[in-house]
């Protein structure tokens, strides 16, 4: 296996994440208490661990679906193009939908996906993000439930990668 030529410094411990996920799930369960069913949509791939932990703490009838978006950052212009690589399997019209994302950074990915799902006329559509880097925001995103606000640093772990590595770390760390 190739050596890793960078260091990872722990930013958020596994214990802190678990505690935060538990309290987010309580808030979400309360909010949707009268819902017939909640469709939890995870954005691949970064949200896969977060969504797995979150749905197990939800005291609600839940369905899980996934969507994969790819963004191409062009360093020379501020606009970003977002492509849908994998769409939802199910219909969301008339349903309560919760979009689950790992990190909201510039906001382009979430804004694009939110607008797409909104056009399918769900009964409701909200966003839950584990991490937010507000200092990097370029377009507005309304995050209803947020795990942690973090500084403008590159992070890995708990599903989040650096060149596809480190997703399996149980904690979140910064790369240096
Ligand atoms: P946005 O469109 O700029 O908001 O990009 C959000 C996406 O970029 C996230 O879903 C992540 O996949 C990725 N991303 C942003 N910041 C980081 C980071 O610090 N580590 C790993 N991926 C990141
Ligand atoms: Mg992502």
mmCIF file of C-alpha atoms in Angstrom, residues 102-176:
data_model
loop_
_atom_site.group_PDB
_atom_site.id
_atom_site.type_symbol
_atom_site.label_atom_id
_atom_site.label_comp_id
_atom_site.label_asym_id
_atom_site.label_seq_id
_atom_site.Cartn_x
_atom_site.Cartn_y
_atom_site.Cartn_z
ATOM 1 C CA UNK A 102 -21.315 15.671 4.442
ATOM 2 C CA UNK A 103 -19.985 19.207 3.913
ATOM 3 C CA UNK A 104 -21.468 22.394 2.551
ATOM 4 C CA UNK A 105 -18.529 24.351 1.208
ATOM 5 C CA UNK A 106 -19.137 26.867 -1.612
ATOM 6 C CA UNK A 107 -22.760 25.693 -1.619
ATOM 7 C CA UNK A 108 -22.949 24.981 -5.351
ATOM 8 C CA UNK A 109 -23.536 21.233 -4.991
ATOM 9 C CA UNK A 110 -26.290 21.614 -2.438
ATOM 10 C CA UNK A 111 -27.960 24.474 -4.270
ATOM 11 C CA UNK A 112 -28.010 22.478 -7.516
ATOM 12 C CA UNK A 113 -29.350 19.303 -5.900
ATOM 13 C CA UNK A 114 -31.886 21.228 -3.801
ATOM 14 C CA UNK A 115 -33.263 23.015 -6.894
ATOM 15 C CA UNK A 116 -33.471 19.721 -8.794
ATOM 16 C CA UNK A 117 -35.376 17.928 -6.028
ATOM 17 C CA UNK A 118 -37.605 20.948 -5.391
ATOM 18 C CA UNK A 119 -38.704 20.806 -9.049
ATOM 19 C CA UNK A 120 -40.113 17.318 -8.389
ATOM 20 C CA UNK A 121 -42.620 18.837 -5.965
ATOM 21 C CA UNK A 122 -41.938 17.063 -2.672
ATOM 22 C CA UNK A 123 -44.296 17.863 0.197
ATOM 23 C CA UNK A 124 -41.316 19.306 2.043
ATOM 24 C CA UNK A 125 -37.572 19.492 1.446
ATOM 25 C CA UNK A 126 -34.970 20.249 4.113
ATOM 26 C CA UNK A 127 -31.198 19.960 4.430
ATOM 27 C CA UNK A 128 -29.147 18.277 7.129
ATOM 28 C CA UNK A 129 -25.378 18.708 6.830
ATOM 29 C CA UNK A 130 -22.707 17.287 9.088
ATOM 30 C CA UNK A 131 -20.216 20.091 8.441
ATOM 31 C CA UNK A 132 -20.408 23.674 7.248
ATOM 32 C CA UNK A 133 -17.580 25.906 6.086
ATOM 33 C CA UNK A 134 -19.484 29.212 6.029
ATOM 34 C CA UNK A 135 -16.397 31.262 5.173
ATOM 35 C CA UNK A 136 -16.264 29.534 1.776
ATOM 36 C CA UNK A 137 -19.882 30.087 0.769
ATOM 37 C CA UNK A 138 -20.549 31.456 -2.723
ATOM 38 C CA UNK A 139 -24.270 30.700 -3.022
ATOM 39 C CA UNK A 140 -26.923 30.608 -0.328
ATOM 40 C CA UNK A 141 -27.915 27.278 1.205
ATOM 41 C CA UNK A 142 -30.479 26.899 3.957
ATOM 42 C CA UNK A 143 -29.125 24.221 6.294
ATOM 43 C CA UNK A 144 -31.908 23.370 8.709
ATOM 44 C CA UNK A 145 -29.914 20.898 10.795
ATOM 45 C CA UNK A 146 -26.154 21.279 11.105
ATOM 46 C CA UNK A 147 -23.657 19.082 12.919
ATOM 47 C CA UNK A 148 -20.635 21.368 13.195
ATOM 48 C CA UNK A 149 -19.379 24.620 11.785
ATOM 49 C CA UNK A 150 -15.697 24.275 10.866
ATOM 50 C CA UNK A 151 -12.968 26.666 9.705
ATOM 51 C CA UNK A 152 -11.701 26.778 6.115
ATOM 52 C CA UNK A 153 -9.544 23.666 6.323
ATOM 53 C CA UNK A 154 -9.555 20.462 4.318
ATOM 54 C CA UNK A 155 -11.031 17.633 6.367
ATOM 55 C CA UNK A 156 -11.229 13.844 6.071
ATOM 56 C CA UNK A 157 -12.813 10.946 7.912
ATOM 57 C CA UNK A 158 -16.285 9.749 8.880
ATOM 58 C CA UNK A 159 -17.078 9.206 5.187
ATOM 59 C CA UNK A 160 -15.158 12.201 3.865
ATOM 60 C CA UNK A 161 -12.171 11.612 1.606
ATOM 61 C CA UNK A 162 -8.972 13.076 0.330
ATOM 62 C CA UNK A 163 -8.472 11.580 -3.148
ATOM 63 C CA UNK A 164 -10.767 8.684 -2.097
ATOM 64 C CA UNK A 165 -8.742 7.892 1.018
ATOM 65 C CA UNK A 166 -9.431 8.202 4.737
ATOM 66 C CA UNK A 167 -13.205 7.773 4.508
ATOM 67 C CA UNK A 168 -12.940 4.984 7.063
ATOM 68 C CA UNK A 169 -11.483 7.114 9.844
ATOM 69 C CA UNK A 170 -13.937 7.101 12.763
ATOM 70 C CA UNK A 171 -13.211 10.760 13.542
ATOM 71 C CA UNK A 172 -12.878 13.946 11.481
ATOM 72 C CA UNK A 173 -9.397 15.348 11.006
ATOM 73 C CA UNK A 174 -7.708 18.160 9.136
ATOM 74 C CA UNK A 175 -5.105 17.386 6.493
ATOM 75 C CA UNK A 176 -1.693 19.028 6.632
#
